Amino acid sequence: MSISTIITAAGKNSRMRKHQISRNIDLKNKLILPFMDKTVLETTIDNALSANIDECIVVLGHYASEIKEAICDNYDGCVKFIQNNPVDVGLSTSLFNGLANSKFDYALCITGDQPSVSTETFNKMIEVSQSSEDPEKTIAILRRRKIGLLDTAEGLGMPFVAHRKNLMGYLENEDDNLNPILRKIFDDGYTFYGIKEKNKKELLNINHYEDYLNLLD
């Protein structure tokens, strides 16, 4: 089973900007903030590239030029960068655009602001997806509440592994956050497996400046 990785990096950065303004901090896109010895997005990409995947696609949109200038030269030949057109679209559209440019049957779907999710956790998702009785109708997803077989999709989001074309069928003509779409997939009888995090920081996205500081701590 070959796996594409789709990393969405196309958002408005609005919540982070508000927090930077309130703290009188220089405005900077959260994806290119320093993280370890790289940037947030580079760390997310590196963790994905180290997993059992076959291609990596990063979807850009807002601040694409700024992000490209900061990181693109570091991934020549190993990452495919695409850009939303139009730019002002929701997360589901960004993910759809990435999937439409991928070439394998399954996809590991990640947001660019998840640098704390480890390669080990990505590989667990892939393993659970590949070993399930019906991989085409299985979603292996980082848990938010329960671990193992889930009885709800409430509160869930990326990262997860899913069948590419089936997922695209739900994303097409949608322009929304992912949770309502995941709930619809669940209601249609898909099996959801919650994958346990390696550590609690894997459950954090960087929406606010405090989230960023918590991950650095």
PDB file of N, CA, C and O in Angstrom, residues 1-6 95 99 102 104-109 125-126 129-130 134-141 159-168 170-171 182 185 190-192:
ATOM      1  N   MET A   1       0.845  -1.191   0.000  1.00  0.00           N
ATOM      2  CA  MET A   1       0.000   0.000   0.000  1.00  0.00           C
ATOM      3  C   MET A   1       0.887   1.252   0.000  1.00  0.00           C
ATOM      4  O   MET A   1       1.657   1.468   0.928  1.00  0.00           O
ATOM      5  N   SER A   2       0.801   2.041  -1.048  1.00  0.00           N
ATOM      6  CA  SER A   2       1.606   3.262  -1.142  1.00  0.00           C
ATOM      7  C   SER A   2       0.857   4.435  -0.516  1.00  0.00           C
ATOM      8  O   SER A   2      -0.370   4.531  -0.621  1.00  0.00           O
ATOM      9  N   ILE A   3       1.601   5.329   0.117  1.00  0.00           N
ATOM     10  CA  ILE A   3       1.011   6.421   0.891  1.00  0.00           C
ATOM     11  C   ILE A   3       1.535   7.765   0.405  1.00  0.00           C
ATOM     12  O   ILE A   3       2.742   7.977   0.279  1.00  0.00           O
ATOM     13  N   SER A   4       0.624   8.680   0.134  1.00  0.00           N
ATOM     14  CA  SER A   4       0.977  10.083  -0.084  1.00  0.00           C
ATOM     15  C   SER A   4       0.780  10.839   1.226  1.00  0.00           C
ATOM     16  O   SER A   4      -0.144  10.534   1.985  1.00  0.00           O
ATOM     17  N   THR A   5       1.630  11.798   1.476  1.00  0.00           N
ATOM     18  CA  THR A   5       1.404  12.705   2.601  1.00  0.00           C
ATOM     19  C   THR A   5       0.974  14.062   2.059  1.00  0.00           C
ATOM     20  O   THR A   5       1.630  14.612   1.174  1.00  0.00           O
ATOM     21  N   ILE A   6      -0.137  14.567   2.603  1.00  0.00           N
ATOM     22  CA  ILE A   6      -0.617  15.898   2.263  1.00  0.00           C
ATOM     23  C   ILE A   6      -0.479  16.774   3.504  1.00  0.00           C
ATOM     24  O   ILE A   6      -1.045  16.450   4.559  1.00  0.00           O
ATOM     25  N   LEU A  95      -7.088  20.612   1.507  1.00  0.00           N
ATOM     26  CA  LEU A  95      -6.812  19.179   1.559  1.00  0.00           C
ATOM     27  C   LEU A  95      -7.224  18.514   0.245  1.00  0.00           C
ATOM     28  O   LEU A  95      -6.486  17.674  -0.294  1.00  0.00           O
ATOM     29  N   LEU A  99      -4.851  16.317  -2.308  1.00  0.00           N
ATOM     30  CA  LEU A  99      -5.191  14.951  -2.705  1.00  0.00           C
ATOM     31  C   LEU A  99      -5.304  14.831  -4.217  1.00  0.00           C
ATOM     32  O   LEU A  99      -4.918  13.814  -4.809  1.00  0.00           O
ATOM     33  N   SER A 102      -1.994  14.202  -5.754  1.00  0.00           N
ATOM     34  CA  SER A 102      -1.236  13.039  -5.297  1.00  0.00           C
ATOM     35  C   SER A 102      -1.523  11.848  -6.200  1.00  0.00           C
ATOM     36  O   SER A 102      -2.491  11.842  -6.958  1.00  0.00           O
ATOM     37  N   PHE A 104      -1.122   8.284  -5.125  1.00  0.00           N
ATOM     38  CA  PHE A 104      -1.272   6.976  -4.496  1.00  0.00           C
ATOM     39  C   PHE A 104      -2.656   6.819  -3.874  1.00  0.00           C
ATOM     40  O   PHE A 104      -3.393   7.795  -3.716  1.00  0.00           O
ATOM     41  N   ASP A 105      -3.001   5.578  -3.517  1.00  0.00           N
ATOM     42  CA  ASP A 105      -4.374   5.269  -3.111  1.00  0.00           C
ATOM     43  C   ASP A 105      -4.719   5.724  -1.698  1.00  0.00           C
ATOM     44  O   ASP A 105      -5.901   5.893  -1.372  1.00  0.00           O
ATOM     45  N   TYR A 106      -3.700   5.913  -0.861  1.00  0.00           N
ATOM     46  CA  TYR A 106      -3.952   6.298   0.527  1.00  0.00           C
ATOM     47  C   TYR A 106      -3.168   7.557   0.866  1.00  0.00           C
ATOM     48  O   TYR A 106      -2.135   7.839   0.258  1.00  0.00           O
ATOM     49  N   ALA A 107      -3.688   8.305   1.832  1.00  0.00           N
ATOM     50  CA  ALA A 107      -3.070   9.586   2.174  1.00  0.00           C
ATOM     51  C   ALA A 107      -2.963   9.756   3.680  1.00  0.00           C
ATOM     52  O   ALA A 107      -3.918   9.495   4.422  1.00  0.00           O
ATOM     53  N   LEU A 108      -1.791  10.196   4.114  1.00  0.00           N
ATOM     54  CA  LEU A 108      -1.572  10.676   5.472  1.00  0.00           C
ATOM     55  C   LEU A 108      -1.770  12.179   5.426  1.00  0.00           C
ATOM     56  O   LEU A 108      -1.021  12.887   4.749  1.00  0.00           O
ATOM     57  N   CYS A 109      -2.789  12.665   6.114  1.00  0.00           N
ATOM     58  CA  CYS A 109      -3.192  14.071   6.039  1.00  0.00           C
ATOM     59  C   CYS A 109      -2.792  14.794   7.322  1.00  0.00           C
ATOM     60  O   CYS A 109      -3.176  14.383   8.421  1.00  0.00           O
ATOM     61  N   MET A 125      -0.401   5.177  12.562  1.00  0.00           N
ATOM     62  CA  MET A 125      -1.617   5.417  11.778  1.00  0.00           C
ATOM     63  C   MET A 125      -1.576   4.604  10.484  1.00  0.00           C
ATOM     64  O   MET A 125      -2.572   3.978  10.097  1.00  0.00           O
ATOM     65  N   ILE A 126      -0.439   4.649   9.806  1.00  0.00           N
ATOM     66  CA  ILE A 126      -0.299   3.918   8.549  1.00  0.00           C
ATOM     67  C   ILE A 126      -0.465   2.423   8.789  1.00  0.00           C
ATOM     68  O   ILE A 126      -1.159   1.725   8.039  1.00  0.00           O
ATOM     69  N   SER A 129      -4.108   1.533   9.445  1.00  0.00           N
ATOM     70  CA  SER A 129      -4.860   1.622   8.190  1.00  0.00           C
ATOM     71  C   SER A 129      -4.600   0.399   7.314  1.00  0.00           C
ATOM     72  O   SER A 129      -5.532  -0.225   6.789  1.00  0.00           O
ATOM     73  N   GLN A 130      -3.330   0.034   7.171  1.00  0.00           N
ATOM     74  CA  GLN A 130      -2.969  -1.066   6.277  1.00  0.00           C
ATOM     75  C   GLN A 130      -3.446  -2.415   6.790  1.00  0.00           C
ATOM     76  O   GLN A 130      -3.738  -3.304   5.990  1.00  0.00           O
ATOM     77  N   ASP A 134     -10.937  -3.555   6.283  1.00  0.00           N
ATOM     78  CA  ASP A 134     -11.411  -2.835   5.098  1.00  0.00           C
ATOM     79  C   ASP A 134     -10.728  -1.469   5.053  1.00  0.00           C
ATOM     80  O   ASP A 134     -11.316  -0.463   5.447  1.00  0.00           O
ATOM     81  N   PRO A 135      -9.478  -1.417   4.574  1.00  0.00           N
ATOM     82  CA  PRO A 135      -8.730  -0.157   4.599  1.00  0.00           C
ATOM     83  C   PRO A 135      -9.428   0.986   3.873  1.00  0.00           C
ATOM     84  O   PRO A 135      -9.278   2.150   4.251  1.00  0.00           O
ATOM     85  N   GLU A 136     -10.199   0.670   2.829  1.00  0.00           N
ATOM     86  CA  GLU A 136     -10.851   1.735   2.073  1.00  0.00           C
ATOM     87  C   GLU A 136     -11.919   2.460   2.889  1.00  0.00           C
ATOM     88  O   GLU A 136     -12.254   3.610   2.590  1.00  0.00           O
ATOM     89  N   LYS A 137     -12.437   1.792   3.908  1.00  0.00           N
ATOM     90  CA  LYS A 137     -13.478   2.418   4.732  1.00  0.00           C
ATOM     91  C   LYS A 137     -13.020   2.542   6.188  1.00  0.00           C
ATOM     92  O   LYS A 137     -13.819   2.432   7.113  1.00  0.00           O
ATOM     93  N   THR A 138     -11.729   2.762   6.357  1.00  0.00           N
ATOM     94  CA  THR A 138     -11.148   2.936   7.690  1.00  0.00           C
ATOM     95  C   THR A 138     -10.427   4.275   7.759  1.00  0.00           C
ATOM     96  O   THR A 138      -9.710   4.649   6.830  1.00  0.00           O
ATOM     97  N   ILE A 139     -10.615   4.979   8.865  1.00  0.00           N
ATOM     98  CA  ILE A 139      -9.861   6.196   9.162  1.00  0.00           C
ATOM     99  C   ILE A 139      -9.031   5.934  10.407  1.00  0.00           C
ATOM    100  O   ILE A 139      -9.579   5.666  11.485  1.00  0.00           O
ATOM    101  N   ALA A 140      -7.704   5.972  10.279  1.00  0.00           N
ATOM    102  CA  ALA A 140      -6.799   5.871  11.430  1.00  0.00           C
ATOM    103  C   ALA A 140      -6.376   7.284  11.779  1.00  0.00           C
ATOM    104  O   ALA A 140      -5.742   7.968  10.976  1.00  0.00           O
ATOM    105  N   ILE A 141      -6.717   7.731  12.991  1.00  0.00           N
ATOM    106  CA  ILE A 141      -6.652   9.155  13.321  1.00  0.00           C
ATOM    107  C   ILE A 141      -6.076   9.370  14.711  1.00  0.00           C
ATOM    108  O   ILE A 141      -6.280   8.538  15.612  1.00  0.00           O
ATOM    109  N   PRO A 159      -3.909  14.837  12.456  1.00  0.00           N
ATOM    110  CA  PRO A 159      -3.575  13.977  11.334  1.00  0.00           C
ATOM    111  C   PRO A 159      -4.390  12.690  11.306  1.00  0.00           C
ATOM    112  O   PRO A 159      -4.842  12.200  12.340  1.00  0.00           O
ATOM    113  N   PHE A 160      -4.535  12.137  10.095  1.00  0.00           N
ATOM    114  CA  PHE A 160      -5.198  10.850   9.914  1.00  0.00           C
ATOM    115  C   PHE A 160      -4.769  10.242   8.590  1.00  0.00           C
ATOM    116  O   PHE A 160      -4.215  10.916   7.726  1.00  0.00           O
ATOM    117  N   VAL A 161      -5.041   8.941   8.452  1.00  0.00           N
ATOM    118  CA  VAL A 161      -4.805   8.224   7.198  1.00  0.00           C
ATOM    119  C   VAL A 161      -6.150   7.769   6.656  1.00  0.00           C
ATOM    120  O   VAL A 161      -6.978   7.224   7.401  1.00  0.00           O
ATOM    121  N   ALA A 162      -6.373   7.989   5.362  1.00  0.00           N
ATOM    122  CA  ALA A 162      -7.633   7.619   4.732  1.00  0.00           C
ATOM    123  C   ALA A 162      -7.391   7.216   3.288  1.00  0.00           C
ATOM    124  O   ALA A 162      -6.346   7.521   2.700  1.00  0.00           O
ATOM    125  N   HIS A 163      -8.380   6.553   2.707  1.00  0.00           N
ATOM    126  CA  HIS A 163      -8.355   6.230   1.289  1.00  0.00           C
ATOM    127  C   HIS A 163      -8.555   7.518   0.494  1.00  0.00           C
ATOM    128  O   HIS A 163      -9.497   8.265   0.715  1.00  0.00           O
ATOM    129  N   ARG A 164      -7.659   7.777  -0.439  1.00  0.00           N
ATOM    130  CA  ARG A 164      -7.621   9.080  -1.105  1.00  0.00           C
ATOM    131  C   ARG A 164      -8.911   9.405  -1.861  1.00  0.00           C
ATOM    132  O   ARG A 164      -9.526  10.457  -1.647  1.00  0.00           O
ATOM    133  N   LYS A 165      -9.331   8.528  -2.761  1.00  0.00           N
ATOM    134  CA  LYS A 165     -10.488   8.849  -3.591  1.00  0.00           C
ATOM    135  C   LYS A 165     -11.772   8.913  -2.779  1.00  0.00           C
ATOM    136  O   LYS A 165     -12.642   9.754  -3.039  1.00  0.00           O
ATOM    137  N   ASN A 166     -11.912   8.024  -1.805  1.00  0.00           N
ATOM    138  CA  ASN A 166     -13.101   8.092  -0.955  1.00  0.00           C
ATOM    139  C   ASN A 166     -13.161   9.409  -0.199  1.00  0.00           C
ATOM    140  O   ASN A 166     -14.217  10.053  -0.108  1.00  0.00           O
ATOM    141  N   LEU A 167     -12.015   9.830   0.342  1.00  0.00           N
ATOM    142  CA  LEU A 167     -11.968  11.094   1.076  1.00  0.00           C
ATOM    143  C   LEU A 167     -12.270  12.266   0.148  1.00  0.00           C
ATOM    144  O   LEU A 167     -13.008  13.190   0.515  1.00  0.00           O
ATOM    145  N   MET A 168     -11.736  12.236  -1.058  1.00  0.00           N
ATOM    146  CA  MET A 168     -11.995  13.312  -2.004  1.00  0.00           C
ATOM    147  C   MET A 168     -13.484  13.442  -2.314  1.00  0.00           C
ATOM    148  O   MET A 168     -14.003  14.547  -2.511  1.00  0.00           O
ATOM    149  N   TYR A 170     -15.887  13.118  -0.293  1.00  0.00           N
ATOM    150  CA  TYR A 170     -16.523  13.889   0.783  1.00  0.00           C
ATOM    151  C   TYR A 170     -16.065  15.348   0.786  1.00  0.00           C
ATOM    152  O   TYR A 170     -16.809  16.237   1.221  1.00  0.00           O
ATOM    153  N   LEU A 171     -14.855  15.599   0.332  1.00  0.00           N
ATOM    154  CA  LEU A 171     -14.308  16.957   0.368  1.00  0.00           C
ATOM    155  C   LEU A 171     -14.745  17.808  -0.825  1.00  0.00           C
ATOM    156  O   LEU A 171     -14.803  19.039  -0.717  1.00  0.00           O
ATOM    157  N   LEU A 182     -15.660  14.824   8.755  1.00  0.00           N
ATOM    158  CA  LEU A 182     -15.330  13.564   9.417  1.00  0.00           C
ATOM    159  C   LEU A 182     -16.548  12.954  10.095  1.00  0.00           C
ATOM    160  O   LEU A 182     -16.736  11.728  10.076  1.00  0.00           O
ATOM    161  N   ILE A 185     -18.543  11.269   7.418  1.00  0.00           N
ATOM    162  CA  ILE A 185     -17.903  10.006   7.033  1.00  0.00           C
ATOM    163  C   ILE A 185     -18.208   8.926   8.068  1.00  0.00           C
ATOM    164  O   ILE A 185     -18.540   7.782   7.724  1.00  0.00           O
ATOM    165  N   TYR A 190     -18.069   4.348   8.195  1.00  0.00           N
ATOM    166  CA  TYR A 190     -16.627   4.111   8.205  1.00  0.00           C
ATOM    167  C   TYR A 190     -16.166   3.737   9.613  1.00  0.00           C
ATOM    168  O   TYR A 190     -16.739   4.188  10.614  1.00  0.00           O
ATOM    169  N   THR A 191     -15.123   2.926   9.686  1.00  0.00           N
ATOM    170  CA  THR A 191     -14.513   2.570  10.958  1.00  0.00           C
ATOM    171  C   THR A 191     -13.439   3.594  11.296  1.00  0.00           C
ATOM    172  O   THR A 191     -12.564   3.873  10.478  1.00  0.00           O
ATOM    173  N   PHE A 192     -13.517   4.142  12.504  1.00  0.00           N
ATOM    174  CA  PHE A 192     -12.524   5.101  12.982  1.00  0.00           C
ATOM    175  C   PHE A 192     -11.731   4.466  14.118  1.00  0.00           C
ATOM    176  O   PHE A 192     -12.315   3.975  15.084  1.00  0.00           O
TER     177      PHE A 192
END
